[in-house]
Amino acid sequence: MYIDSLDFQRNGLRYIIRSAAEQDAAELSGLRWQIDGETENLERRQGEGVIDAQGFAGMIREDTDANRNLFLVAEVQGRLVGFARCEGQTLSRNAHKVEFGICILQEFWGYGIGYSLLQQATSWADANGVVKMSLTVLETNRPAISLYRKFGFETEGILKKDKLLADGTYYSTLMMGRFN
């Protein structure tokens, strides 16, 4: 699915939220690799599960053509600084829901980019008849959990000792859902 570009400004930073385009693929590959090295809040360590430019290009094509998928990017002065995806299901028993994921370069945390990406994703989901948005989030990622709750997400379950982080400790993952 595709949405038009929207301009935002917060804390002196101007940014654009728009649908991903195939020409973003190489930059998205590098962006994801960098973000994976900046935080332990995501599923991967840097260098694991790498998606190359070709992989992102295919994903963008599929998401643009699919009515249950949405791929958004955040852009600051022509540079991609984050992205979010809603991935829907084609099986009829799961066609009512999408899985949401988001990541933003650490230097751009605190500018409302995550809020804006989530706002656009939830607006798109509501306008397109998505009944449920789901996501997972590390129990220690309090800012993200707070943001998700502002948009109506609720904790549906906890996966105990789900992630082993660099400090050698196992942490739980929250499963959250938002219903329309």
PDB file of C-alpha atoms in Angstrom:
ATOM      1  CA  MET A   1       0.000   0.000   0.000  1.00  0.00           C
ATOM      2  CA  TYR A   2       1.132   3.557  -0.594  1.00  0.00           C
ATOM      3  CA  ILE A   3       0.595   6.803   1.341  1.00  0.00           C
ATOM      4  CA  ASP A   4       1.463  10.373   0.385  1.00  0.00           C
ATOM      5  CA  SER A   5       4.425  12.194   1.958  1.00  0.00           C
ATOM      6  CA  LEU A   6       3.730  14.142   5.128  1.00  0.00           C
ATOM      7  CA  ASP A   7       5.926  16.844   6.672  1.00  0.00           C
ATOM      8  CA  PHE A   8       6.577  17.112  10.411  1.00  0.00           C
ATOM      9  CA  GLN A   9       8.634  19.344  12.706  1.00  0.00           C
ATOM     10  CA  ARG A  10       9.521  18.709  16.329  1.00  0.00           C
ATOM     11  CA  ASN A  11      12.250  20.050  18.596  1.00  0.00           C
ATOM     12  CA  GLY A  12      13.717  21.972  15.670  1.00  0.00           C
ATOM     13  CA  LEU A  13      13.937  18.942  13.369  1.00  0.00           C
ATOM     14  CA  ARG A  14      12.021  18.757  10.097  1.00  0.00           C
ATOM     15  CA  TYR A  15      11.309  15.306   8.724  1.00  0.00           C
ATOM     16  CA  ILE A  16       9.138  13.552   6.179  1.00  0.00           C
ATOM     17  CA  ILE A  17       7.152  10.348   6.589  1.00  0.00           C
ATOM     18  CA  ARG A  18       6.419   8.646   3.274  1.00  0.00           C
ATOM     19  CA  SER A  19       6.007   5.275   1.666  1.00  0.00           C
ATOM     20  CA  ALA A  20       9.239   3.478   0.847  1.00  0.00           C
ATOM     21  CA  ALA A  21      10.271   3.452  -2.809  1.00  0.00           C
ATOM     22  CA  GLU A  22      12.489   0.923  -4.586  1.00  0.00           C
ATOM     23  CA  GLN A  23      15.260   3.516  -4.906  1.00  0.00           C
ATOM     24  CA  ASP A  24      15.462   3.509  -1.068  1.00  0.00           C
ATOM     25  CA  ALA A  25      16.510  -0.152  -0.988  1.00  0.00           C
ATOM     26  CA  ALA A  26      20.307   0.238  -0.744  1.00  0.00           C
ATOM     27  CA  GLU A  27      20.043   2.971   1.883  1.00  0.00           C
ATOM     28  CA  LEU A  28      17.540   0.897   3.890  1.00  0.00           C
ATOM     29  CA  SER A  29      19.952  -2.033   3.948  1.00  0.00           C
ATOM     30  CA  GLY A  30      22.696   0.151   5.424  1.00  0.00           C
ATOM     31  CA  LEU A  31      20.282   1.859   7.803  1.00  0.00           C
ATOM     32  CA  ARG A  32      19.009  -1.418   9.218  1.00  0.00           C
ATOM     33  CA  TRP A  33      22.582  -2.678   9.695  1.00  0.00           C
ATOM     34  CA  GLN A  34      23.511   0.522  11.571  1.00  0.00           C
ATOM     35  CA  ILE A  35      20.421   0.494  13.793  1.00  0.00           C
ATOM     36  CA  ASP A  36      21.016  -3.166  14.688  1.00  0.00           C
ATOM     37  CA  GLY A  37      24.370  -2.097  16.134  1.00  0.00           C
ATOM     38  CA  GLU A  38      22.948   0.784  18.158  1.00  0.00           C
ATOM     39  CA  THR A  39      20.349  -0.950  20.324  1.00  0.00           C
ATOM     40  CA  GLU A  40      19.492  -4.255  21.897  1.00  0.00           C
ATOM     41  CA  ASN A  41      15.771  -3.511  21.575  1.00  0.00           C
ATOM     42  CA  LEU A  42      15.516  -5.327  18.248  1.00  0.00           C
ATOM     43  CA  GLU A  43      15.542  -9.018  17.372  1.00  0.00           C
ATOM     44  CA  ARG A  44      19.001  -9.048  15.832  1.00  0.00           C
ATOM     45  CA  ARG A  45      22.576  -8.205  16.612  1.00  0.00           C
ATOM     46  CA  GLN A  46      24.456  -6.218  14.001  1.00  0.00           C
ATOM     47  CA  GLY A  47      25.299  -8.473  11.078  1.00  0.00           C
ATOM     48  CA  GLU A  48      22.571 -11.042  11.765  1.00  0.00           C
ATOM     49  CA  GLY A  49      19.671 -11.488   9.367  1.00  0.00           C
ATOM     50  CA  VAL A  50      21.062  -8.959   6.915  1.00  0.00           C
ATOM     51  CA  ILE A  51      18.718  -7.836   4.149  1.00  0.00           C
ATOM     52  CA  ASP A  52      20.614  -6.564   1.129  1.00  0.00           C
ATOM     53  CA  ALA A  53      19.418  -3.917  -1.354  1.00  0.00           C
ATOM     54  CA  GLN A  54      17.848  -6.543  -3.587  1.00  0.00           C
ATOM     55  CA  GLY A  55      15.944  -7.990  -0.643  1.00  0.00           C
ATOM     56  CA  PHE A  56      14.625  -4.577   0.380  1.00  0.00           C
ATOM     57  CA  ALA A  57      13.657  -3.777  -3.216  1.00  0.00           C
ATOM     58  CA  GLY A  58      11.581  -6.950  -3.380  1.00  0.00           C
ATOM     59  CA  MET A  59       9.989  -6.220  -0.025  1.00  0.00           C
ATOM     60  CA  ILE A  60       9.082  -2.684  -1.116  1.00  0.00           C
ATOM     61  CA  ARG A  61       7.534  -3.960  -4.374  1.00  0.00           C
ATOM     62  CA  GLU A  62       5.476  -6.540  -2.486  1.00  0.00           C
ATOM     63  CA  ASP A  63       4.377  -4.051   0.171  1.00  0.00           C
ATOM     64  CA  THR A  64       3.380  -1.449  -2.425  1.00  0.00           C
ATOM     65  CA  ASP A  65       1.238  -3.967  -4.300  1.00  0.00           C
ATOM     66  CA  ALA A  66      -0.322  -5.653  -1.245  1.00  0.00           C
ATOM     67  CA  ASN A  67      -3.396  -4.042   0.286  1.00  0.00           C
ATOM     68  CA  ARG A  68      -2.512  -5.414   3.755  1.00  0.00           C
ATOM     69  CA  ASN A  69       1.126  -4.233   3.843  1.00  0.00           C
ATOM     70  CA  LEU A  70       2.603  -0.799   4.461  1.00  0.00           C
ATOM     71  CA  PHE A  71       6.277   0.218   4.385  1.00  0.00           C
ATOM     72  CA  LEU A  72       7.024   3.716   5.683  1.00  0.00           C
ATOM     73  CA  VAL A  73      10.316   5.606   5.888  1.00  0.00           C
ATOM     74  CA  ALA A  74      11.350   8.679   7.862  1.00  0.00           C
ATOM     75  CA  GLU A  75      13.591  11.102   5.989  1.00  0.00           C
ATOM     76  CA  VAL A  76      15.622  14.053   7.286  1.00  0.00           C
ATOM     77  CA  GLN A  77      17.251  16.322   4.681  1.00  0.00           C
ATOM     78  CA  GLY A  78      17.228  13.549   2.080  1.00  0.00           C
ATOM     79  CA  ARG A  79      18.637  10.926   4.482  1.00  0.00           C
ATOM     80  CA  LEU A  80      16.639   7.942   5.726  1.00  0.00           C
ATOM     81  CA  VAL A  81      16.718   7.811   9.536  1.00  0.00           C
ATOM     82  CA  GLY A  82      14.079   5.210  10.324  1.00  0.00           C
ATOM     83  CA  PHE A  83      11.344   2.993   8.994  1.00  0.00           C
ATOM     84  CA  ALA A  84       8.243   1.067  10.005  1.00  0.00           C
ATOM     85  CA  ARG A  85       6.335  -1.802   8.434  1.00  0.00           C
ATOM     86  CA  CYS A  86       2.940  -3.361   8.725  1.00  0.00           C
ATOM     87  CA  GLU A  87       2.928  -6.856   7.294  1.00  0.00           C
ATOM     88  CA  GLY A  88      -0.420  -8.480   6.699  1.00  0.00           C
ATOM     89  CA  GLN A  89      -1.425 -12.062   6.171  1.00  0.00           C
ATOM     90  CA  THR A  90      -2.911 -13.673   3.090  1.00  0.00           C
ATOM     91  CA  LEU A  91      -4.448 -16.664   4.862  1.00  0.00           C
ATOM     92  CA  SER A  92      -8.151 -16.013   5.391  1.00  0.00           C
ATOM     93  CA  ARG A  93      -8.111 -16.798   9.123  1.00  0.00           C
ATOM     94  CA  ASN A  94      -5.419 -14.172   9.687  1.00  0.00           C
ATOM     95  CA  ALA A  95      -6.320 -11.616   7.010  1.00  0.00           C
ATOM     96  CA  HIS A  96      -7.791  -9.255   9.621  1.00  0.00           C
ATOM     97  CA  LYS A  97      -4.445  -8.482  11.273  1.00  0.00           C
ATOM     98  CA  VAL A  98      -1.005  -7.004  10.609  1.00  0.00           C
ATOM     99  CA  GLU A  99       2.321  -7.234  12.432  1.00  0.00           C
ATOM    100  CA  PHE A 100       3.967  -3.853  13.153  1.00  0.00           C
ATOM    101  CA  GLY A 101       7.685  -3.157  13.507  1.00  0.00           C
ATOM    102  CA  ILE A 102       9.712   0.038  13.766  1.00  0.00           C
ATOM    103  CA  CYS A 103      13.325   1.191  14.064  1.00  0.00           C
ATOM    104  CA  ILE A 104      14.965   4.620  14.169  1.00  0.00           C
ATOM    105  CA  LEU A 105      18.600   5.723  14.276  1.00  0.00           C
ATOM    106  CA  GLN A 106      19.544   6.488  17.864  1.00  0.00           C
ATOM    107  CA  GLU A 107      20.668  10.052  17.088  1.00  0.00           C
ATOM    108  CA  PHE A 108      17.076  10.796  16.026  1.00  0.00           C
ATOM    109  CA  TRP A 109      15.343   9.444  19.131  1.00  0.00           C
ATOM    110  CA  GLY A 110      13.305  12.104  20.947  1.00  0.00           C
ATOM    111  CA  TYR A 111      12.068  13.979  17.876  1.00  0.00           C
ATOM    112  CA  GLY A 112       8.688  12.290  17.616  1.00  0.00           C
ATOM    113  CA  ILE A 113       9.640  10.241  14.564  1.00  0.00           C
ATOM    114  CA  GLY A 114       8.441   7.014  16.176  1.00  0.00           C
ATOM    115  CA  TYR A 115       5.203   8.724  17.183  1.00  0.00           C
ATOM    116  CA  SER A 116       4.653   9.983  13.624  1.00  0.00           C
ATOM    117  CA  LEU A 117       5.427   6.605  12.047  1.00  0.00           C
ATOM    118  CA  LEU A 118       3.065   4.847  14.449  1.00  0.00           C
ATOM    119  CA  GLN A 119       0.388   7.500  13.930  1.00  0.00           C
ATOM    120  CA  GLN A 120       0.509   7.000  10.156  1.00  0.00           C
ATOM    121  CA  ALA A 121       0.523   3.216  10.487  1.00  0.00           C
ATOM    122  CA  THR A 122      -2.479   3.150  12.832  1.00  0.00           C
ATOM    123  CA  SER A 123      -4.376   5.656  10.667  1.00  0.00           C
ATOM    124  CA  TRP A 124      -3.706   3.514   7.606  1.00  0.00           C
ATOM    125  CA  ALA A 125      -4.768   0.354   9.468  1.00  0.00           C
ATOM    126  CA  ASP A 126      -8.003   1.945  10.691  1.00  0.00           C
ATOM    127  CA  ALA A 127      -8.840   3.309   7.221  1.00  0.00           C
ATOM    128  CA  ASN A 128      -8.197  -0.074   5.596  1.00  0.00           C
ATOM    129  CA  GLY A 129     -10.250  -2.302   7.852  1.00  0.00           C
ATOM    130  CA  VAL A 130      -7.389  -3.849   9.806  1.00  0.00           C
ATOM    131  CA  VAL A 131      -8.978  -5.316  12.935  1.00  0.00           C
ATOM    132  CA  LYS A 132      -5.767  -6.046  14.861  1.00  0.00           C
ATOM    133  CA  MET A 133      -2.232  -4.682  14.872  1.00  0.00           C
ATOM    134  CA  SER A 134       0.275  -6.735  16.844  1.00  0.00           C
ATOM    135  CA  LEU A 135       3.896  -6.248  17.851  1.00  0.00           C
ATOM    136  CA  THR A 136       6.535  -7.483  20.244  1.00  0.00           C
ATOM    137  CA  VAL A 137       8.700  -5.283  22.439  1.00  0.00           C
ATOM    138  CA  LEU A 138      11.504  -5.968  24.916  1.00  0.00           C
ATOM    139  CA  GLU A 139      10.337  -5.494  28.519  1.00  0.00           C
ATOM    140  CA  THR A 140      13.098  -2.935  29.177  1.00  0.00           C
ATOM    141  CA  ASN A 141      12.085  -0.678  26.272  1.00  0.00           C
ATOM    142  CA  ARG A 142       9.861   1.529  28.435  1.00  0.00           C
ATOM    143  CA  PRO A 143       9.685   4.495  26.010  1.00  0.00           C
ATOM    144  CA  ALA A 144       8.361   2.225  23.244  1.00  0.00           C
ATOM    145  CA  ILE A 145       5.883   0.497  25.566  1.00  0.00           C
ATOM    146  CA  SER A 146       4.578   3.887  26.695  1.00  0.00           C
ATOM    147  CA  LEU A 147       4.212   5.039  23.085  1.00  0.00           C
ATOM    148  CA  TYR A 148       2.369   1.890  22.068  1.00  0.00           C
ATOM    149  CA  ARG A 149      -0.044   2.282  24.984  1.00  0.00           C
ATOM    150  CA  LYS A 150      -0.804   5.873  23.886  1.00  0.00           C
ATOM    151  CA  PHE A 151      -2.028   4.399  20.597  1.00  0.00           C
ATOM    152  CA  GLY A 152      -4.247   1.826  22.276  1.00  0.00           C
ATOM    153  CA  PHE A 153      -1.945  -1.192  22.319  1.00  0.00           C
ATOM    154  CA  GLU A 154      -2.374  -3.487  25.306  1.00  0.00           C
ATOM    155  CA  THR A 155      -0.225  -6.303  26.612  1.00  0.00           C
ATOM    156  CA  GLU A 156      -1.627  -9.636  25.479  1.00  0.00           C
ATOM    157  CA  GLY A 157       1.096 -11.881  26.811  1.00  0.00           C
ATOM    158  CA  ILE A 158       4.658 -12.166  28.060  1.00  0.00           C
ATOM    159  CA  LEU A 159       7.338 -14.446  26.662  1.00  0.00           C
ATOM    160  CA  LYS A 160       9.516 -15.040  29.722  1.00  0.00           C
ATOM    161  CA  LYS A 161      13.302 -15.194  29.363  1.00  0.00           C
ATOM    162  CA  ASP A 162      12.825 -14.648  25.646  1.00  0.00           C
ATOM    163  CA  LYS A 163      15.964 -12.658  24.759  1.00  0.00           C
ATOM    164  CA  LEU A 164      19.571 -13.070  25.869  1.00  0.00           C
ATOM    165  CA  LEU A 165      21.270  -9.669  25.817  1.00  0.00           C
ATOM    166  CA  ALA A 166      24.921  -8.643  25.924  1.00  0.00           C
ATOM    167  CA  ASP A 167      24.900  -8.385  29.732  1.00  0.00           C
ATOM    168  CA  GLY A 168      24.304 -12.152  29.898  1.00  0.00           C
ATOM    169  CA  THR A 169      20.791 -11.738  31.305  1.00  0.00           C
ATOM    170  CA  TYR A 170      17.583 -13.140  29.833  1.00  0.00           C
ATOM    171  CA  TYR A 171      14.775 -10.631  29.336  1.00  0.00           C
ATOM    172  CA  SER A 172      11.099 -11.041  28.620  1.00  0.00           C
ATOM    173  CA  THR A 173       9.268  -9.890  25.509  1.00  0.00           C
ATOM    174  CA  LEU A 174       5.823  -8.316  25.673  1.00  0.00           C
ATOM    175  CA  MET A 175       3.299  -9.238  23.006  1.00  0.00           C
ATOM    176  CA  MET A 176       1.013  -6.269  22.417  1.00  0.00           C
ATOM    177  CA  GLY A 177      -2.090  -5.789  20.317  1.00  0.00           C
ATOM    178  CA  ARG A 178      -4.332  -2.947  19.213  1.00  0.00           C
ATOM    179  CA  PHE A 179      -7.901  -3.621  18.135  1.00  0.00           C
ATOM    180  CA  ASN A 180     -10.066  -1.567  15.786  1.00  0.00           C
TER     181      ASN A 180
END
